[in-house]
PDB file of C-alpha atoms in Angstrom:
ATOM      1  CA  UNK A   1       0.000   0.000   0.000  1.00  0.00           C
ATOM      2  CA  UNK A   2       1.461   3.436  -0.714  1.00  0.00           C
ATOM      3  CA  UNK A   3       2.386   5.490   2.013  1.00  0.00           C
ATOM      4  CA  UNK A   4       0.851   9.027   1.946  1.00  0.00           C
ATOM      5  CA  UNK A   5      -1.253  11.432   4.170  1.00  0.00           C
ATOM      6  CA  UNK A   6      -4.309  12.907   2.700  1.00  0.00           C
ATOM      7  CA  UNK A   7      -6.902  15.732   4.837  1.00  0.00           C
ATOM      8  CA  UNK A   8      -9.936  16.475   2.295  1.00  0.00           C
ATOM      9  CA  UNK A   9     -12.690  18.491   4.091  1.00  0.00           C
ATOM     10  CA  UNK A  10     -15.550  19.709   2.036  1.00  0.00           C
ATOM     11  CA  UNK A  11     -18.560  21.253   3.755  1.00  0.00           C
ATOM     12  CA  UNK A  12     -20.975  24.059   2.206  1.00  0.00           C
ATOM     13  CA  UNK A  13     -18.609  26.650   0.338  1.00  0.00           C
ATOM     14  CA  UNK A  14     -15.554  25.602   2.625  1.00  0.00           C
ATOM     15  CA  UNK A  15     -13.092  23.005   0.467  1.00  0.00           C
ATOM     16  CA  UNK A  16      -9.338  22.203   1.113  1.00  0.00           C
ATOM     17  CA  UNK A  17      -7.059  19.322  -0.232  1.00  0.00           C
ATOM     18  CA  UNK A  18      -3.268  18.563   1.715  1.00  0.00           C
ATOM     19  CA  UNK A  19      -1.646  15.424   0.307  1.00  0.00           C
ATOM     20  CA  UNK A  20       1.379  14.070   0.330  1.00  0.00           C
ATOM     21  CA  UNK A  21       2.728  10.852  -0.794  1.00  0.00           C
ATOM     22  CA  UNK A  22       5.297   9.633   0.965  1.00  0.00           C
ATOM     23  CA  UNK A  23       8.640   7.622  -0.502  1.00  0.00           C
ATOM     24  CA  UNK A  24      11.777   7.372   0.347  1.00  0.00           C
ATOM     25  CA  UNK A  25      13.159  10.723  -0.663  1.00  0.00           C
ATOM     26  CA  UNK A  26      10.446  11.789   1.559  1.00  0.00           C
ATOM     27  CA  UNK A  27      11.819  13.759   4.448  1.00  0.00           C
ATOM     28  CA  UNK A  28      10.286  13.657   7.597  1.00  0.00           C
ATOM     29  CA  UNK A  29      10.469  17.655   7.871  1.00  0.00           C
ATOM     30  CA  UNK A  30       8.484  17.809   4.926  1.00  0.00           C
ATOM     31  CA  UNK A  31       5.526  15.579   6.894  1.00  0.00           C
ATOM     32  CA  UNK A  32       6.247  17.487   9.600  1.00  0.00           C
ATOM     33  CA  UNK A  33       5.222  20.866   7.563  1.00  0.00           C
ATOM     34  CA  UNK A  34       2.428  19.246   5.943  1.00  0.00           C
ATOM     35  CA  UNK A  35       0.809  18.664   9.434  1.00  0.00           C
ATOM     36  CA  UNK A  36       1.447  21.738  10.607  1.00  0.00           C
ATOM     37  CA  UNK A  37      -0.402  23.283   7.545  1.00  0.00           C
ATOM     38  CA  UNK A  38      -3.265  20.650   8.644  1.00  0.00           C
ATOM     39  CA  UNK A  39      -2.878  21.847  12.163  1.00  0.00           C
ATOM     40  CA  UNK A  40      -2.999  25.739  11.282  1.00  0.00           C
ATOM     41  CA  UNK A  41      -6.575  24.610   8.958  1.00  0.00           C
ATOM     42  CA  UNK A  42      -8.431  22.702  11.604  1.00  0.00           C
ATOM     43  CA  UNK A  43      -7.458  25.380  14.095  1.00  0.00           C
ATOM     44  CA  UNK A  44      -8.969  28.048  12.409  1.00  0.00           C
ATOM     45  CA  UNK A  45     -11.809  26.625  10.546  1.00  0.00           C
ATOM     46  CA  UNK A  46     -12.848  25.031  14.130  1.00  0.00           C
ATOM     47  CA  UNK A  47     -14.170  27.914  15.771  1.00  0.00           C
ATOM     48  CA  UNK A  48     -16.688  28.649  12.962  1.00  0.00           C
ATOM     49  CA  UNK A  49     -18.367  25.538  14.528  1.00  0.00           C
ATOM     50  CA  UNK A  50     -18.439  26.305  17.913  1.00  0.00           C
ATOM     51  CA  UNK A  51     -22.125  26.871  19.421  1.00  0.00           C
ATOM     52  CA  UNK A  52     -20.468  30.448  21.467  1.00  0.00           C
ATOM     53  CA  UNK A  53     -20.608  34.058  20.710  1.00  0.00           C
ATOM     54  CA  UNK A  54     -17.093  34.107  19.959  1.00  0.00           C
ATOM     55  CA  UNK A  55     -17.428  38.161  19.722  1.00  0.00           C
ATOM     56  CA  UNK A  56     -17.924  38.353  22.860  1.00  0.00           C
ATOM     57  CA  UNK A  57     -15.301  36.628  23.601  1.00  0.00           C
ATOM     58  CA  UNK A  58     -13.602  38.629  21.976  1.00  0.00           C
ATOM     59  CA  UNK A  59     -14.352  41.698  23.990  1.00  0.00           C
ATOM     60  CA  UNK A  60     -13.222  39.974  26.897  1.00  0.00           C
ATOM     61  CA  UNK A  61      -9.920  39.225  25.604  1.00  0.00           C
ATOM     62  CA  UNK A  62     -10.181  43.296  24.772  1.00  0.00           C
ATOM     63  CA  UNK A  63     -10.479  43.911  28.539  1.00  0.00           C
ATOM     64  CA  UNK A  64      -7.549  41.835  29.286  1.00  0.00           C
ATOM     65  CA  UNK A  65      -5.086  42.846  26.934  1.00  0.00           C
ATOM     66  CA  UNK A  66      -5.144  44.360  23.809  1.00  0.00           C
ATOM     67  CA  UNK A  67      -2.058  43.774  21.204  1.00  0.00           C
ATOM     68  CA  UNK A  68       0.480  46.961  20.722  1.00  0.00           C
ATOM     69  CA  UNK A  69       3.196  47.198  18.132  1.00  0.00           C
ATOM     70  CA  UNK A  70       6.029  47.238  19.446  1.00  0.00           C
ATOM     71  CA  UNK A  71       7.800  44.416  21.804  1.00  0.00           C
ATOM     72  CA  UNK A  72       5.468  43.851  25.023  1.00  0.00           C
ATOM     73  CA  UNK A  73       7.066  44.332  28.518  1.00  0.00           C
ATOM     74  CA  UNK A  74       7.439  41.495  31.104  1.00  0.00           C
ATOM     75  CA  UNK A  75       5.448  43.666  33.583  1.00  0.00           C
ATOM     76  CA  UNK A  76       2.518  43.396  30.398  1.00  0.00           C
ATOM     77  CA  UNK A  77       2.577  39.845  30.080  1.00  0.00           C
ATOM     78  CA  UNK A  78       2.147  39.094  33.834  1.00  0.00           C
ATOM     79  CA  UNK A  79      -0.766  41.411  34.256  1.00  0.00           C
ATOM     80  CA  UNK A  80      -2.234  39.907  31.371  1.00  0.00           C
ATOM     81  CA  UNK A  81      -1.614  36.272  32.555  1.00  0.00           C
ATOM     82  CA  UNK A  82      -2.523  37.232  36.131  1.00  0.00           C
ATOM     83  CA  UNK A  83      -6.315  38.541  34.381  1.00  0.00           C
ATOM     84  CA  UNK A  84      -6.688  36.177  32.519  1.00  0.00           C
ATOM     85  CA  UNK A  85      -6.488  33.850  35.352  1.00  0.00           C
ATOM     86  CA  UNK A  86      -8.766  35.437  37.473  1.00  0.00           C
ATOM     87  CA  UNK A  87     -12.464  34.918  39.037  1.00  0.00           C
ATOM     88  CA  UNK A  88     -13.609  37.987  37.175  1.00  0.00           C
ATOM     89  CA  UNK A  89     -12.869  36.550  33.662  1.00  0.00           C
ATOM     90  CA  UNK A  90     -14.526  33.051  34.801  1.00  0.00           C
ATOM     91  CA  UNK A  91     -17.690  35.321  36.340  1.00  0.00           C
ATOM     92  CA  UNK A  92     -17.969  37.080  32.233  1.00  0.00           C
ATOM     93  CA  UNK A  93     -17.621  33.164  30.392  1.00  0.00           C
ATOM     94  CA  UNK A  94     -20.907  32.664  32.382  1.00  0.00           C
ATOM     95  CA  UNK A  95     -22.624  35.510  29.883  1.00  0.00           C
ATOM     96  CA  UNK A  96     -21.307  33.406  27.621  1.00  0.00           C
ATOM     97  CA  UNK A  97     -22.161  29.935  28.569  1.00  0.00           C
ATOM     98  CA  UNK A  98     -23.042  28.153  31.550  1.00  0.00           C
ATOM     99  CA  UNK A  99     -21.574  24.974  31.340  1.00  0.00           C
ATOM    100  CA  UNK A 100     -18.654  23.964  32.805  1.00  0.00           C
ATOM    101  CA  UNK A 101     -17.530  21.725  29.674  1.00  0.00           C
ATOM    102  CA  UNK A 102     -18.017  25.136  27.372  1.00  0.00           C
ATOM    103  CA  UNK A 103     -16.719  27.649  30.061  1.00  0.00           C
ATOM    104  CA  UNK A 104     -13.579  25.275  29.854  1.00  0.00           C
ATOM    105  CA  UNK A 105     -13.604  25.134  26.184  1.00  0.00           C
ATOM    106  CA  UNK A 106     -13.469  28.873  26.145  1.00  0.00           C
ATOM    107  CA  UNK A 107     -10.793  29.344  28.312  1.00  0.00           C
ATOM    108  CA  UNK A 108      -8.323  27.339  26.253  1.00  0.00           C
ATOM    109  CA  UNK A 109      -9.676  29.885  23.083  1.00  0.00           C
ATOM    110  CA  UNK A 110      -9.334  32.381  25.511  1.00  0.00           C
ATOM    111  CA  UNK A 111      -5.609  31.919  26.992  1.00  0.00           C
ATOM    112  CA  UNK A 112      -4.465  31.071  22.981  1.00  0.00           C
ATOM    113  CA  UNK A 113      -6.033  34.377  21.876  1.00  0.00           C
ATOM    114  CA  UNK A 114      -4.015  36.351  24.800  1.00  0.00           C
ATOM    115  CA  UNK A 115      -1.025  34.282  24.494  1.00  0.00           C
ATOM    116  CA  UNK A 116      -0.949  35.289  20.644  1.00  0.00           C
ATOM    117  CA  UNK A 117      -1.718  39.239  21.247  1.00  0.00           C
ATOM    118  CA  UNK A 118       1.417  39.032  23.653  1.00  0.00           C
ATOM    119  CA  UNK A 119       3.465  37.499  21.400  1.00  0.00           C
ATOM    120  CA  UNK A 120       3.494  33.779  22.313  1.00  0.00           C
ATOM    121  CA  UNK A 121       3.382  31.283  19.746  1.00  0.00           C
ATOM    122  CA  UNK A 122       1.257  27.792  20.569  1.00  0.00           C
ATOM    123  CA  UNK A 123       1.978  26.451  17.532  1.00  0.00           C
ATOM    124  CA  UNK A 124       4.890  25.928  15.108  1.00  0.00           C
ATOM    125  CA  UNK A 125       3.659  28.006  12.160  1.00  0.00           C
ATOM    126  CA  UNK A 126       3.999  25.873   8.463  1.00  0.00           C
ATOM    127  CA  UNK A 127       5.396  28.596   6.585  1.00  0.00           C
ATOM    128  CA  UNK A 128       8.200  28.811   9.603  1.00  0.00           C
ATOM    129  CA  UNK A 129       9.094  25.154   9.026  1.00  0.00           C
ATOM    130  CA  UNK A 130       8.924  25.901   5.091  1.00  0.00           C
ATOM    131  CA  UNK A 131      11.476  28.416   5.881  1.00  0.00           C
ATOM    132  CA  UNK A 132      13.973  25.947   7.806  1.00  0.00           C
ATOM    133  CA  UNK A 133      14.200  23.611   5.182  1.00  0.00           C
ATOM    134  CA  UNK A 134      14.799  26.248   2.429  1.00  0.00           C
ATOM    135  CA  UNK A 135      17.844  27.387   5.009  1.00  0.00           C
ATOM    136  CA  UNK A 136      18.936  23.641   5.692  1.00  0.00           C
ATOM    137  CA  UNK A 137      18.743  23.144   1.641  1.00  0.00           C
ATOM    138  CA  UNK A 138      21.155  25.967   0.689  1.00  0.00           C
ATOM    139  CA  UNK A 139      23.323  24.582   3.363  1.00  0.00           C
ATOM    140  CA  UNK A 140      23.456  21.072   1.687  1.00  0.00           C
ATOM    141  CA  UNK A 141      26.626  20.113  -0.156  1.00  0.00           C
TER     142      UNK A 141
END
Protein backbone atom coordinates (compact mmCIF):
# COMPACT_ATOMS: atom_id res chain seq x y z
CA UNK A 1 0.00 0.00 0.00
CA UNK A 2 1.46 3.44 -0.71
CA UNK A 3 2.39 5.49 2.01
CA UNK A 4 0.85 9.03 1.95
CA UNK A 5 -1.25 11.43 4.17
CA UNK A 6 -4.31 12.91 2.70
CA UNK A 7 -6.90 15.73 4.84
CA UNK A 8 -9.94 16.47 2.30
CA UNK A 9 -12.69 18.49 4.09
CA UNK A 10 -15.55 19.71 2.04
CA UNK A 11 -18.56 21.25 3.76
CA UNK A 12 -20.98 24.06 2.21
CA UNK A 13 -18.61 26.65 0.34
CA UNK A 14 -15.55 25.60 2.63
CA UNK A 15 -13.09 23.01 0.47
CA UNK A 16 -9.34 22.20 1.11
CA UNK A 17 -7.06 19.32 -0.23
CA UNK A 18 -3.27 18.56 1.71
CA UNK A 19 -1.65 15.42 0.31
CA UNK A 20 1.38 14.07 0.33
CA UNK A 21 2.73 10.85 -0.79
CA UNK A 22 5.30 9.63 0.96
CA UNK A 23 8.64 7.62 -0.50
CA UNK A 24 11.78 7.37 0.35
CA UNK A 25 13.16 10.72 -0.66
CA UNK A 26 10.45 11.79 1.56
CA UNK A 27 11.82 13.76 4.45
CA UNK A 28 10.29 13.66 7.60
CA UNK A 29 10.47 17.66 7.87
CA UNK A 30 8.48 17.81 4.93
CA UNK A 31 5.53 15.58 6.89
CA UNK A 32 6.25 17.49 9.60
CA UNK A 33 5.22 20.87 7.56
CA UNK A 34 2.43 19.25 5.94
CA UNK A 35 0.81 18.66 9.43
CA UNK A 36 1.45 21.74 10.61
CA UNK A 37 -0.40 23.28 7.55
CA UNK A 38 -3.27 20.65 8.64
CA UNK A 39 -2.88 21.85 12.16
CA UNK A 40 -3.00 25.74 11.28
CA UNK A 41 -6.57 24.61 8.96
CA UNK A 42 -8.43 22.70 11.60
CA UNK A 43 -7.46 25.38 14.09
CA UNK A 44 -8.97 28.05 12.41
CA UNK A 45 -11.81 26.63 10.55
CA UNK A 46 -12.85 25.03 14.13
CA UNK A 47 -14.17 27.91 15.77
CA UNK A 48 -16.69 28.65 12.96
CA UNK A 49 -18.37 25.54 14.53
CA UNK A 50 -18.44 26.31 17.91
CA UNK A 51 -22.13 26.87 19.42
CA UNK A 52 -20.47 30.45 21.47
CA UNK A 53 -20.61 34.06 20.71
CA UNK A 54 -17.09 34.11 19.96
CA UNK A 55 -17.43 38.16 19.72
CA UNK A 56 -17.92 38.35 22.86
CA UNK A 57 -15.30 36.63 23.60
CA UNK A 58 -13.60 38.63 21.98
CA UNK A 59 -14.35 41.70 23.99
CA UNK A 60 -13.22 39.97 26.90
CA UNK A 61 -9.92 39.23 25.60
CA UNK A 62 -10.18 43.30 24.77
CA UNK A 63 -10.48 43.91 28.54
CA UNK A 64 -7.55 41.84 29.29
CA UNK A 65 -5.09 42.85 26.93
CA UNK A 66 -5.14 44.36 23.81
CA UNK A 67 -2.06 43.77 21.20
CA UNK A 68 0.48 46.96 20.72
CA UNK A 69 3.20 47.20 18.13
CA UNK A 70 6.03 47.24 19.45
CA UNK A 71 7.80 44.42 21.80
CA UNK A 72 5.47 43.85 25.02
CA UNK A 73 7.07 44.33 28.52
CA UNK A 74 7.44 41.49 31.10
CA UNK A 75 5.45 43.67 33.58
CA UNK A 76 2.52 43.40 30.40
CA UNK A 77 2.58 39.85 30.08
CA UNK A 78 2.15 39.09 33.83
CA UNK A 79 -0.77 41.41 34.26
CA UNK A 80 -2.23 39.91 31.37
CA UNK A 81 -1.61 36.27 32.56
CA UNK A 82 -2.52 37.23 36.13
CA UNK A 83 -6.31 38.54 34.38
CA UNK A 84 -6.69 36.18 32.52
CA UNK A 85 -6.49 33.85 35.35
CA UNK A 86 -8.77 35.44 37.47
CA UNK A 87 -12.46 34.92 39.04
CA UNK A 88 -13.61 37.99 37.18
CA UNK A 89 -12.87 36.55 33.66
CA UNK A 90 -14.53 33.05 34.80
CA UNK A 91 -17.69 35.32 36.34
CA UNK A 92 -17.97 37.08 32.23
CA UNK A 93 -17.62 33.16 30.39
CA UNK A 94 -20.91 32.66 32.38
CA UNK A 95 -22.62 35.51 29.88
CA UNK A 96 -21.31 33.41 27.62
CA UNK A 97 -22.16 29.94 28.57
CA UNK A 98 -23.04 28.15 31.55
CA UNK A 99 -21.57 24.97 31.34
CA UNK A 100 -18.65 23.96 32.80
CA UNK A 101 -17.53 21.72 29.67
CA UNK A 102 -18.02 25.14 27.37
CA UNK A 103 -16.72 27.65 30.06
CA UNK A 104 -13.58 25.28 29.85
CA UNK A 105 -13.60 25.13 26.18
CA UNK A 106 -13.47 28.87 26.14
CA UNK A 107 -10.79 29.34 28.31
CA UNK A 108 -8.32 27.34 26.25
CA UNK A 109 -9.68 29.89 23.08
CA UNK A 110 -9.33 32.38 25.51
CA UNK A 111 -5.61 31.92 26.99
CA UNK A 112 -4.46 31.07 22.98
CA UNK A 113 -6.03 34.38 21.88
CA UNK A 114 -4.01 36.35 24.80
CA UNK A 115 -1.02 34.28 24.49
CA UNK A 116 -0.95 35.29 20.64
CA UNK A 117 -1.72 39.24 21.25
CA UNK A 118 1.42 39.03 23.65
CA UNK A 119 3.47 37.50 21.40
CA UNK A 120 3.49 33.78 22.31
CA UNK A 121 3.38 31.28 19.75
CA UNK A 122 1.26 27.79 20.57
CA UNK A 123 1.98 26.45 17.53
CA UNK A 124 4.89 25.93 15.11
CA UNK A 125 3.66 28.01 12.16
CA UNK A 126 4.00 25.87 8.46
CA UNK A 127 5.40 28.60 6.58
CA UNK A 128 8.20 28.81 9.60
CA UNK A 129 9.09 25.15 9.03
CA UNK A 130 8.92 25.90 5.09
CA UNK A 131 11.48 28.42 5.88
CA UNK A 132 13.97 25.95 7.81
CA UNK A 133 14.20 23.61 5.18
CA UNK A 134 14.80 26.25 2.43
CA UNK A 135 17.84 27.39 5.01
CA UNK A 136 18.94 23.64 5.69
CA UNK A 137 18.74 23.14 1.64
CA UNK A 138 21.16 25.97 0.69
CA UNK A 139 23.32 24.58 3.36
CA UNK A 140 23.46 21.07 1.69
CA UNK A 141 26.63 20.11 -0.16
Amino acid sequence: MEEKIEFLAKHKNWFVVKKLKIDENTEDIEIARLLASIDETVSRKFLEYLPFDLKKLEEIADQIYVKKKGRVKEEEIAEALKKLKSPAVSRKLNEITESKEGKEILKIILNNIILERLGIETRVPSRLIEKYIEKEREYEP
